[in-house]
Coordinates of C-alpha atoms in Angstrom, one line a residue:
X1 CA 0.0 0.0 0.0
X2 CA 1.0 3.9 -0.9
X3 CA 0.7 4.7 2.8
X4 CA 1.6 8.2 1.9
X5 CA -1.0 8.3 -0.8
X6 CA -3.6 7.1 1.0
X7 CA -3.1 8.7 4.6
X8 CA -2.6 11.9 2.6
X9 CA -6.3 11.7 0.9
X10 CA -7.7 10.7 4.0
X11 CA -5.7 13.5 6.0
X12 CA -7.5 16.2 3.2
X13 CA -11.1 15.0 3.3
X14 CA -10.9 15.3 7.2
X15 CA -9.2 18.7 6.8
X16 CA -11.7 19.3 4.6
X17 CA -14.7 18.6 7.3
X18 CA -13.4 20.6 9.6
X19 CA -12.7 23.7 7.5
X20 CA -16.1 23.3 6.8
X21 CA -17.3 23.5 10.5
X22 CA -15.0 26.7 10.8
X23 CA -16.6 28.5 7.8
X24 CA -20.1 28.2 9.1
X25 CA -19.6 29.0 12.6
X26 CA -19.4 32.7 12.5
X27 CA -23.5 31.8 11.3
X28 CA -24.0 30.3 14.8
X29 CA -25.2 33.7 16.3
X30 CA -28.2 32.1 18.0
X31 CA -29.5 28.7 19.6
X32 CA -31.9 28.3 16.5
X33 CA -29.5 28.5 14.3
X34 CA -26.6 26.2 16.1
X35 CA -30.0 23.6 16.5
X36 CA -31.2 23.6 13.6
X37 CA -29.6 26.0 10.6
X38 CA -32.9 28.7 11.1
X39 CA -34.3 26.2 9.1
X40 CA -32.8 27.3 6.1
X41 CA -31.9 23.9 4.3
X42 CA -32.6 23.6 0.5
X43 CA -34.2 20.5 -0.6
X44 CA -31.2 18.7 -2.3
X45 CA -28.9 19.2 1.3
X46 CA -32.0 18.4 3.0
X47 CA -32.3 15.2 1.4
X48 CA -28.5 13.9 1.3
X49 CA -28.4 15.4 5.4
X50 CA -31.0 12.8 6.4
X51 CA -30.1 10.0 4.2
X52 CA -26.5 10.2 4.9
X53 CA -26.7 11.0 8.9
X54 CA -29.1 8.0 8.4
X55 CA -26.8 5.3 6.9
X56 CA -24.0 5.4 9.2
X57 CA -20.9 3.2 9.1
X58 CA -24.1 0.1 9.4
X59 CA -24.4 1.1 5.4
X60 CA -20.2 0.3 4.7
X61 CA -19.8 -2.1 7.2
X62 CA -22.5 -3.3 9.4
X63 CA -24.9 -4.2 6.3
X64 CA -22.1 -6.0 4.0
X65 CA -21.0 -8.3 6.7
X66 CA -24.6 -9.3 7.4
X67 CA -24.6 -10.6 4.1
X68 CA -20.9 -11.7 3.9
X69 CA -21.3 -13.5 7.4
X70 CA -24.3 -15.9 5.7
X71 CA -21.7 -17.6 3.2
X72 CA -18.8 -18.0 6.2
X73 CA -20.8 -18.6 8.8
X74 CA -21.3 -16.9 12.3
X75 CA -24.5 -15.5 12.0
X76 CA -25.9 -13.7 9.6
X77 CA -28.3 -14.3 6.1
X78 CA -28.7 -12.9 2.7
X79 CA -32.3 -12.9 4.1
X80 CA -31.6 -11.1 6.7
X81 CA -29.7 -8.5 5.0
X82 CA -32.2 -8.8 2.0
X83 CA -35.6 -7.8 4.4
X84 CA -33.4 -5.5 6.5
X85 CA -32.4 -3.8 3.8
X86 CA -36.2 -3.7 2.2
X87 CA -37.6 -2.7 5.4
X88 CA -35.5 0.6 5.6
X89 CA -36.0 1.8 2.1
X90 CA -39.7 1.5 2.4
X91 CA -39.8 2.8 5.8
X92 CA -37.0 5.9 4.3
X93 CA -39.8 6.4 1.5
X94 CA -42.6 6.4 3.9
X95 CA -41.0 8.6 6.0
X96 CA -40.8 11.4 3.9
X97 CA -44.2 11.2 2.5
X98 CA -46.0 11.3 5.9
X99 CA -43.7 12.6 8.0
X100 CA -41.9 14.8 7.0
X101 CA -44.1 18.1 5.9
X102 CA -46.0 17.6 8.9
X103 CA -43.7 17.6 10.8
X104 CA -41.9 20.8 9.2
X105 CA -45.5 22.9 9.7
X106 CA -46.1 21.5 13.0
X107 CA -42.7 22.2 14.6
X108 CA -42.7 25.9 13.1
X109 CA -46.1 26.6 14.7
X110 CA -45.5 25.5 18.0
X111 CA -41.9 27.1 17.8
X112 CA -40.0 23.3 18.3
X113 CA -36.4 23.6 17.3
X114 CA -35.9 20.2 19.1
X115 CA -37.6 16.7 18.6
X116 CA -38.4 16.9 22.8
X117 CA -39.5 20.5 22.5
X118 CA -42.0 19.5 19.8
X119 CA -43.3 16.9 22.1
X120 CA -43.4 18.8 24.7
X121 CA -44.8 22.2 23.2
X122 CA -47.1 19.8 21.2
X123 CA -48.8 19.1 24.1
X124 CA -48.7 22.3 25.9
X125 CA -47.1 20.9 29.0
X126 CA -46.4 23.1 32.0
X127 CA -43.9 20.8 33.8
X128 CA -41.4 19.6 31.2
X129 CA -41.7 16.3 32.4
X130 CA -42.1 14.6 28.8
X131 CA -39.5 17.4 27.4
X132 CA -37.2 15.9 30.1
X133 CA -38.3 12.2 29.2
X134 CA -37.5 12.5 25.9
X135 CA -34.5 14.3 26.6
X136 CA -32.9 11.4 29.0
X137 CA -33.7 9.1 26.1
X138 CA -32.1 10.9 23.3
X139 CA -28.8 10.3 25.6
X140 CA -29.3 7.1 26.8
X141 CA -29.6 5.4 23.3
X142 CA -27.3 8.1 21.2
X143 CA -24.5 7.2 23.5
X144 CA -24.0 3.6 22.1
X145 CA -25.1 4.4 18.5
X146 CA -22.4 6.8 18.2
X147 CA -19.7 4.9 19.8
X148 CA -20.4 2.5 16.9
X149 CA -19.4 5.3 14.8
X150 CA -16.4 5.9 16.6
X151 CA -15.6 1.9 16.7
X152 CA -15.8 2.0 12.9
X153 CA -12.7 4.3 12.8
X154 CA -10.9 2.5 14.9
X155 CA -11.3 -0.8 13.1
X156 CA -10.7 0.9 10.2
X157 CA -7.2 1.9 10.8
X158 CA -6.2 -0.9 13.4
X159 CA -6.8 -3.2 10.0
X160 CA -4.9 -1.0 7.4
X161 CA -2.3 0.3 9.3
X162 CA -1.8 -1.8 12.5
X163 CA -2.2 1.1 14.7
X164 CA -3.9 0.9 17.8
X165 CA -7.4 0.2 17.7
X166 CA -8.2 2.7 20.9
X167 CA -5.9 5.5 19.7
X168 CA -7.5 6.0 16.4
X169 CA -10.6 5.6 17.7
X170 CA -10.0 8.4 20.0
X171 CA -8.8 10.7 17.4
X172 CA -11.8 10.4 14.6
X173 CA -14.0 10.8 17.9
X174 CA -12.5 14.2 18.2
X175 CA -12.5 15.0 14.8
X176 CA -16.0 14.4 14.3
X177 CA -16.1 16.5 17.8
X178 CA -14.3 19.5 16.5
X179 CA -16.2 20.6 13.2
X180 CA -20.0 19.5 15.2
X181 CA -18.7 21.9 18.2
X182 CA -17.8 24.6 15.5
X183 CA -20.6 24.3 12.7
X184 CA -23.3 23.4 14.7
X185 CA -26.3 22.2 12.8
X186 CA -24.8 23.8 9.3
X187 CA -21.5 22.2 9.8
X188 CA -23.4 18.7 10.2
X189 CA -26.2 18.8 7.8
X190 CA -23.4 20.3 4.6
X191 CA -20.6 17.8 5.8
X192 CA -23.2 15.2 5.2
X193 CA -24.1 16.4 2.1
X194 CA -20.7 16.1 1.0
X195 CA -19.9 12.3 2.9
X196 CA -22.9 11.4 0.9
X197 CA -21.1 11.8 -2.6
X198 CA -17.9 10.6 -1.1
X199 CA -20.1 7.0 0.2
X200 CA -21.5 6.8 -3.1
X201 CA -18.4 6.6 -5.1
X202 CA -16.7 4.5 -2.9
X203 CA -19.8 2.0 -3.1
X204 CA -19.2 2.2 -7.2
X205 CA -15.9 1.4 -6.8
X206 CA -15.8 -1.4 -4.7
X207 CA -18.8 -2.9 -6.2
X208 CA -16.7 -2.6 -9.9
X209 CA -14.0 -4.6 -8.0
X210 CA -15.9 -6.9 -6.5
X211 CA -17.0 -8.1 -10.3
X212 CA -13.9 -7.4 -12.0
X213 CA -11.7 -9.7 -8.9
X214 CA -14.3 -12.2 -8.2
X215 CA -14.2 -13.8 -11.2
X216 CA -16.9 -11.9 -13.4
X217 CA -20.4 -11.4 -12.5
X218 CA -21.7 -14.8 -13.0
X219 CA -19.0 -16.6 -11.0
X220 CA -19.0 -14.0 -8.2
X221 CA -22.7 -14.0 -8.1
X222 CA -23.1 -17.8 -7.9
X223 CA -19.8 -18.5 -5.3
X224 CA -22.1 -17.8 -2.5
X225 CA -24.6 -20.7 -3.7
X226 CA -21.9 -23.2 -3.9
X227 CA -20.8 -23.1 -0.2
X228 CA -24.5 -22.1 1.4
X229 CA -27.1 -24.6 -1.1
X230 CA -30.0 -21.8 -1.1
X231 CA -27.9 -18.9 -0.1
X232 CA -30.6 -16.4 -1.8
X233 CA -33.6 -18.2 -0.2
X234 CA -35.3 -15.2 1.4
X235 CA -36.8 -17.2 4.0
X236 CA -32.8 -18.4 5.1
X237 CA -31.2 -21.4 4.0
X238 CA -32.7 -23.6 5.7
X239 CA -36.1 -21.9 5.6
X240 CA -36.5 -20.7 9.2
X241 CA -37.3 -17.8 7.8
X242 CA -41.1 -17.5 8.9
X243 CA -43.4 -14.9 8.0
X244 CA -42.9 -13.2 11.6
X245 CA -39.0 -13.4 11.2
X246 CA -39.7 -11.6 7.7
X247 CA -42.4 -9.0 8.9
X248 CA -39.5 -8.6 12.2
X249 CA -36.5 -7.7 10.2
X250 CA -39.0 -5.5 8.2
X251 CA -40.2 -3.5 10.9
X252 CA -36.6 -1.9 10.8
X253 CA -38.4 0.7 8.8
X254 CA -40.3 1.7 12.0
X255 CA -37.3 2.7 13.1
X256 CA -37.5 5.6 11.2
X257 CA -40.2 8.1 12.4
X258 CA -38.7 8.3 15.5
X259 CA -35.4 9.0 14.7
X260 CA -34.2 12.5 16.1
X261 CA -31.4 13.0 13.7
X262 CA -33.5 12.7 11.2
X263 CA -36.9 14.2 12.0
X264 CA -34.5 17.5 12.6
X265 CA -33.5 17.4 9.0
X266 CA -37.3 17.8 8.3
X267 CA -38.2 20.4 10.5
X268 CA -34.9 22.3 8.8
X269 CA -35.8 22.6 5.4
X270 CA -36.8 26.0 3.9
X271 CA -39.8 25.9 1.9
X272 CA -42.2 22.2 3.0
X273 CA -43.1 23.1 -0.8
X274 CA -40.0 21.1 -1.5
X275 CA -39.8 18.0 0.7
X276 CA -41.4 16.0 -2.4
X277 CA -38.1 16.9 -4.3
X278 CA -36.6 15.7 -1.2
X279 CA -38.2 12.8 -0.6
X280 CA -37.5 11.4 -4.3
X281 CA -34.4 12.1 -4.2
X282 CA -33.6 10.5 -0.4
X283 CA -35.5 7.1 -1.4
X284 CA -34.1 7.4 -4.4
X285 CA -30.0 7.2 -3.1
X286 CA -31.3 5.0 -0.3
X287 CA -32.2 2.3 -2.5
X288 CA -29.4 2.2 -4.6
X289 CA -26.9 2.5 -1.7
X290 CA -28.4 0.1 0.1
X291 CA -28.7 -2.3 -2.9
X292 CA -25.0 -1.9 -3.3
X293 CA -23.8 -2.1 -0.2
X294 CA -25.9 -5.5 0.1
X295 CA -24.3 -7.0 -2.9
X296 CA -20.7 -6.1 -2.2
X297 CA -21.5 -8.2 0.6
X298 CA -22.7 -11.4 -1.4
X299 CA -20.1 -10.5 -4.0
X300 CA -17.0 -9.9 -1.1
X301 CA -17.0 -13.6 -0.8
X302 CA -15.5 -14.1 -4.0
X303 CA -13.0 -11.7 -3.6
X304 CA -12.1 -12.8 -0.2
X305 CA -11.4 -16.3 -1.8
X306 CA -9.7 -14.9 -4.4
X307 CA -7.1 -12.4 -2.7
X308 CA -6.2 -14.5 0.6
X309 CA -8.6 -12.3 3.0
X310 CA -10.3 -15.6 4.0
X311 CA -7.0 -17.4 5.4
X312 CA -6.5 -14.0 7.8
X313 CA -6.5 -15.0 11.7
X314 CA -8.6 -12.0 12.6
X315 CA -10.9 -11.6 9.4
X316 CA -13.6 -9.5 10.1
X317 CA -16.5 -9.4 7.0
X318 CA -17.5 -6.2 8.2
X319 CA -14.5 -4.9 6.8
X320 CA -14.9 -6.4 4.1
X321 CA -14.8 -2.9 2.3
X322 CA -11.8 -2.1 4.0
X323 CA -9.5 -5.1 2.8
X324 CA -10.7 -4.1 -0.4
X325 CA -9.7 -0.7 -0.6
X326 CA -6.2 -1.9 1.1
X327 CA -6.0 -4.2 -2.1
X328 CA -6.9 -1.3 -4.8
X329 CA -4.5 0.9 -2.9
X330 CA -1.7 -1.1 -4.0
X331 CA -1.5 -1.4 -7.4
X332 CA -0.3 2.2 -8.6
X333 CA -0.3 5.6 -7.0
X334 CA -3.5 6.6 -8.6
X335 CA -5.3 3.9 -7.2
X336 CA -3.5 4.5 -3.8
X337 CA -5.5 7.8 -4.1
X338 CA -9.0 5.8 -5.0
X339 CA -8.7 3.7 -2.0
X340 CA -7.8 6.3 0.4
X341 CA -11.3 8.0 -1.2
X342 CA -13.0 4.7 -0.2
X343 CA -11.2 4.2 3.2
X344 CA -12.7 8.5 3.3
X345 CA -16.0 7.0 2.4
X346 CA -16.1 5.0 5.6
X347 CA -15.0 7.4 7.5
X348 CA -18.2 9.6 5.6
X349 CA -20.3 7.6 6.8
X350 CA -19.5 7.2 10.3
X351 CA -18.4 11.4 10.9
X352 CA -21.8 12.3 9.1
X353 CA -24.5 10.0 11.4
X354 CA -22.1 10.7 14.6
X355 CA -22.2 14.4 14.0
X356 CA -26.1 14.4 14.2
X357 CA -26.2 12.3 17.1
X358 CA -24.2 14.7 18.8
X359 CA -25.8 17.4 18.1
X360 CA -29.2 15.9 18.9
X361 CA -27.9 14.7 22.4
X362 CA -26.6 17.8 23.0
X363 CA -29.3 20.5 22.2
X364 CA -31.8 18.0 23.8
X365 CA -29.2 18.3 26.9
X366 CA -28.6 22.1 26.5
X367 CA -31.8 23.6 25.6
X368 CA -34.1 21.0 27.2
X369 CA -32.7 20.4 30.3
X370 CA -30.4 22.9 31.4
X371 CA -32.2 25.6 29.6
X372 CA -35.4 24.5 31.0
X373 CA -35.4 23.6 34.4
X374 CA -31.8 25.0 35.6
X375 CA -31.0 28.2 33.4
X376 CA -34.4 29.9 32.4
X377 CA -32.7 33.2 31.7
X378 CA -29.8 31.1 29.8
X379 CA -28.5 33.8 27.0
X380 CA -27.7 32.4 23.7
X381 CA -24.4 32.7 23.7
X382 CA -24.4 30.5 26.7
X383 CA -26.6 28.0 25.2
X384 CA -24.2 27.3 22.7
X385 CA -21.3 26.8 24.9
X386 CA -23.3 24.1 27.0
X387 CA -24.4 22.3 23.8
X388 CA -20.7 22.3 22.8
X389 CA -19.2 21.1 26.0
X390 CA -22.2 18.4 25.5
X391 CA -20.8 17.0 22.4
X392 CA -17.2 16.8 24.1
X393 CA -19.2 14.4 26.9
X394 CA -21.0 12.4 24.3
X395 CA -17.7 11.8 23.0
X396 CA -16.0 10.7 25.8
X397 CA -18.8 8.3 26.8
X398 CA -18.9 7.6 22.9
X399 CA -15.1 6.6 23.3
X400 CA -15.7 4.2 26.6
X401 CA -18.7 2.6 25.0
X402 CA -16.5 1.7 21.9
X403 CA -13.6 0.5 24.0
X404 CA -14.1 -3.6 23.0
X405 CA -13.0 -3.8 19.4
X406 CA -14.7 -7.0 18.8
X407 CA -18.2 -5.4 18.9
X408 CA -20.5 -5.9 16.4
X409 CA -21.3 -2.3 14.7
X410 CA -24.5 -4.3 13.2
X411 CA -25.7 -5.5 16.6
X412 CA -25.0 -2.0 18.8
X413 CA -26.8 0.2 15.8
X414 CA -29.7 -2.6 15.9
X415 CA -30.4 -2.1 19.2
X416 CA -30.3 1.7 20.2
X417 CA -32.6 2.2 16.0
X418 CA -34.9 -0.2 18.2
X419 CA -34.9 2.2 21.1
X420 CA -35.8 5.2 19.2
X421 CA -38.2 4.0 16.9
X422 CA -40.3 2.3 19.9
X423 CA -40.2 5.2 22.2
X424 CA -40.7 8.2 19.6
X425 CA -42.2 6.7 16.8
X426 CA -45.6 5.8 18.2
X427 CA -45.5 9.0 19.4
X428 CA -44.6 11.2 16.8
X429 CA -47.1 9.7 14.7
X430 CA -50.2 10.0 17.5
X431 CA -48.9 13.7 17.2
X432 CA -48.8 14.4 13.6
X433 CA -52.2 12.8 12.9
X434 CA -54.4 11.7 15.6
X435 CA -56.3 14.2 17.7
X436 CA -57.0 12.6 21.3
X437 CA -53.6 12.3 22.2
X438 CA -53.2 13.7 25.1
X439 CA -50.0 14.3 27.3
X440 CA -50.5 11.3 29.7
X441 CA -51.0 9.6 27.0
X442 CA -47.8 10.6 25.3
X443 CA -45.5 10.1 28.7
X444 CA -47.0 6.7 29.2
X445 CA -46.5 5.5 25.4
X446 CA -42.9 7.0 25.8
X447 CA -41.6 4.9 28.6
X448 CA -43.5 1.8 27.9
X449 CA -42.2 1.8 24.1
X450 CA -38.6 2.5 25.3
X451 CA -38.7 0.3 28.7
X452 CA -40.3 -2.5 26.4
X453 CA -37.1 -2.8 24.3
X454 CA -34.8 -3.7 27.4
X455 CA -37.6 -6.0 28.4
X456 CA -37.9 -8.0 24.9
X457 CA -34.5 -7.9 24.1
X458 CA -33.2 -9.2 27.8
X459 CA -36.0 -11.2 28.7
X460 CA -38.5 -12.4 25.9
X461 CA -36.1 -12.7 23.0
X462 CA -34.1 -15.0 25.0
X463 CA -36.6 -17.5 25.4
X464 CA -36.7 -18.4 21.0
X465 CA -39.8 -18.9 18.4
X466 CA -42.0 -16.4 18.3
X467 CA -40.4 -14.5 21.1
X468 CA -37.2 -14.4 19.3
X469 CA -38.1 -11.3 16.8
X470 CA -36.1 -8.3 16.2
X471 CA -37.6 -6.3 19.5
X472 CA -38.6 -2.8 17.6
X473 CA -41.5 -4.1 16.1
X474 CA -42.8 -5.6 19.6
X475 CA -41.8 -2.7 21.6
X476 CA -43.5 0.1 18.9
X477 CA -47.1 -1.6 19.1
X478 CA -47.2 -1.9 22.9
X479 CA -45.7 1.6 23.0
X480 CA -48.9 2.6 20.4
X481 CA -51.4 0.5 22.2
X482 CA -50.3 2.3 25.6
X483 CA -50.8 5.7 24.2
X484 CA -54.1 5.0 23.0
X485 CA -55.8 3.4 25.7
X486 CA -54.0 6.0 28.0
X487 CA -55.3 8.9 25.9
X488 CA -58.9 7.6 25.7
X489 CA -58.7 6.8 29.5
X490 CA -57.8 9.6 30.5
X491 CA -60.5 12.0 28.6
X492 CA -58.2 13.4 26.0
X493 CA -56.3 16.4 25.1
X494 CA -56.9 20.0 26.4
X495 CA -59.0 22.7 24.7
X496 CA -56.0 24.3 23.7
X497 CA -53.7 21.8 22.8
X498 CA -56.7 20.3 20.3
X499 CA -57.2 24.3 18.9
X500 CA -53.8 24.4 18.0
X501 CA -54.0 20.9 16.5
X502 CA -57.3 21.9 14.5
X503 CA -55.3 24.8 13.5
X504 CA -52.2 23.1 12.0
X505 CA -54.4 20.7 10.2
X506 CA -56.4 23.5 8.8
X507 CA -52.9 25.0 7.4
X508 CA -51.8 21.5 6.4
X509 CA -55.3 20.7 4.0
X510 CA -55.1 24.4 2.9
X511 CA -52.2 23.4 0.7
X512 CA -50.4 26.9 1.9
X513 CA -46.8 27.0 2.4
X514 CA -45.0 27.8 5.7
X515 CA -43.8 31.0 3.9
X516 CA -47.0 32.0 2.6
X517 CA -48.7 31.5 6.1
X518 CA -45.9 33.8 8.1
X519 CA -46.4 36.4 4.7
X520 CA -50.3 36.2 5.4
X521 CA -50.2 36.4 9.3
X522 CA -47.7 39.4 8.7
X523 CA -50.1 41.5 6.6

């Protein structure tokens, strides 16, 4: 490998990030804008923001050794990859159609710059205990989905280069850090929107590899069938693939309403006139990517066979990508170039999903909690410095969950997408559409869809058949059943909070624009 080539590409895109962080943060003049860009985004950043903060190092990693794994064994399917895969693109599609321009309108009218103030304020609460609630939660599972991030870097490096697994790790933590602490909200959504072109070209590439070195597309298509008869099956192998297992590994597209990173991307945009350019261009890179990503991972076997990377003591096929890339490096200095773009795309993914988490965590800590209950006078200025020193904690308790190199980056992102989709996404759908909710009703389905996860996945799952389903879907119907029978028992929202609901709908079916509404309350 062209060490100097390819450190030196990967030493410029980071460079890169950061000077991007220090050339929007003279912009960062209030807490609006630090949160959430004074929801300013046009609809192509928009898009490429959400689907690339979405992906994560899961898309270059985590979701080809899930298909990899299935030929070598260890756990792992094509079918689960397969119905993962379809599950997210369907649930990223659905998403934006009914989510997202709700959501934008909503959140303006009730002044939310946060996914727990627009709970809160949603419900008119006087207490802040479900602002609080929600805040707490956006901590407690943003902590371990980010230290997969940051365990992504590590492995990264600790495979090319042999350096230490905990150092690197450490230093991409603080990179990612640096330019979220700077660029606030901008920094994060327009680094994304450049990780996102990076990801896709290192998908091309490695995917032209994969069928160039494994033997043409036929033979690198059909090695997986002649170690695994019925690789492709998509009810497994063996067929213990049951409907249930299907509609399980499905229901990751739950996930996706009650993602915070994400939903903030929505509420960001400019003109809600222009989510639907959004929205077809999001599902649009989503399936391809994850389409890709999937079939480097049937294809990597192949490859692996073919260039040795099987016979390695410590092969890993969720760096699959990564041995790859260390292969292309080598052949000329150009190439050395390509694969530190790819090695880049990695690190794309994992800086551009980490990024949002932090800043998520951090405003929910900042303006939710110390803002709220502690600092009620809290100038902006000060605001900002508290949701910066926020993101340095996140990282250091990013940093100590990541410590065990061994973890599974598939398995950590699994479980804390589970936690957020069952605690916020019955929710944010009872608030968006369905007028009785009411806010016992709304703390009750919060805590019962995120206490439900630990429950299933610690106590139920354990216990096989039927129980043994992936514990999102599960924990998002009990959390939705909760809220209802809660709301209902408890005779419904206030006066006020259903006025303002009637009112939002009424802008909602009027067609009207958020623009055209401020113009026409203006005059």
């Amino acid at each position: 490998m062209n060490i100097v080539l390819v450190v030196g590409t990967i030493v410029v895109y980071m460079v890169g990030m950061i000077a991007i962080g220090v050339s929007v943060s003279k912009k960062n003049k209030s807490t609006d804008v630090f949160y959430l860009g004074g929801r300013q985004l046009g609809p192509f950043v928009t898009a490429m923001s959400a689907e690339a903060s979405d992906m994560s190092s899961w898309l270059l990693m985590g979701l080809p050794g899930v298909a990899l794994f299935g030929v070598i064994g260890g756990g792992g399917t094509f079918a689960e990859a397969f119905w993962t895969a379809a599950g997210l693109a369907v649930g990223t599609y659905l998403n934006w159609l009914i989510v997202a321009k709700p959501l934008r309108i909503y959140s303006e009218h009730i002044e939310a710059n946060t996914i727990p103030d627009f709970f809160s304020n949603r419900y008119g609460e006087k207490k802040g205990v479900l602002l609080a609630i929600s805040a707490i939660i956006i901590v407690i599972f943003f902590v371990p989905y980010t230290a997969s991030g940051f365990a992504s870097v590590g492995k990264l490096f600790n495979t090319l280069f042999g350096v230490d697994y905990h150092v690197v790790m450490i230093i991409g933590a603080l990179v990612i850090a640096l330019y979220t602490i700077l660029g606030g909200f901008l920094a994060s959504s327009f680094t994304d929107f450049v990780q996102s072109i990076i990801m896709t070209i290192a998908l091309a590439v490695v995917l032209w590899f994969c069928i160039s070195t494994g033997g043409g597309w036929h033979d690198a298509i059909n090695a997986p069938n002649k170690i695994v008869p019925g690789y492709y099956n998509l009810n497994a192998p063996d067929g213990s693939y049951t409907p249930l297992t299907i509609i399980s590994n499905f229901a990751w597209g739950l996930g996706y309403c009650g993602m915070p990173h994400i939903l903030l991307r929505f509420m960001a945009i400019a003109d809600d006139k222009k989510i639907k350019v959004s929205r077809r261009i999001a599902s649009t890179w989503v399936v391809i990517s994850m389409g890709v990503a999937v079939l480097i991972g049937v294809l990597g076997y192949a490859v692996a066979k073919n260039e040795g990377y099987l016979g390695m003591s410590n092969f890993d096929p969720e760096r699959i990508i990564v041995y790859i890339a260390d292969t292309i490096s080598k052949i000329n200095p150009f190439a050395a170039i390509i694969g530190g773009l790819i090695l880049s795309g990695i690190l794309a993914s994992t800086m551009s999903t980490a990024s949002g988490q932090m800043l998520a965590a951090s405003s929910s800590v900042s303006e939710n909690l110390v803002h709220r209950f502690f600092y009620k006078d809290m100038p902006a200025k000060k605001g900002i410095l508290i949701a910066r020193i926020t993101v340095l904690g996140i990282t250091i308790l990013g940093c100590i969950f990541a410590w065990n190199p061994d973890s599974s980056i598939f398995r950590i992102v699994s479980f804390a997408w589970a936690g957020f989709g069952a605690s916020f996404g019955p929710l944010m759908l009872c608030s968006l559409f369905w007028r009785k909710t009411n806010l016992k009703g709304a703390v009750a389905g919060v805590l019962s869809g995120g206490i439900m996860i630990f429950v299933w996945k610690f106590l139920i799952a354990p216990l096989g058949g039927v129980f043994g389903i992936y514990e999102l879907l599960p924990s998002f119907v009990f959390g939705l059943i909760v809220i209802i029978i809660v709301s209902l028992a408890t005779g419904g929202p206030d006066e006020e909070v259903a006025k303002k609901f009637d009112e939002v709908m009424a802008v909602r079916k009027s067609g009207i624009s958020i623009a055209e509404d401020i113009a026409n309350v203006e005059k």
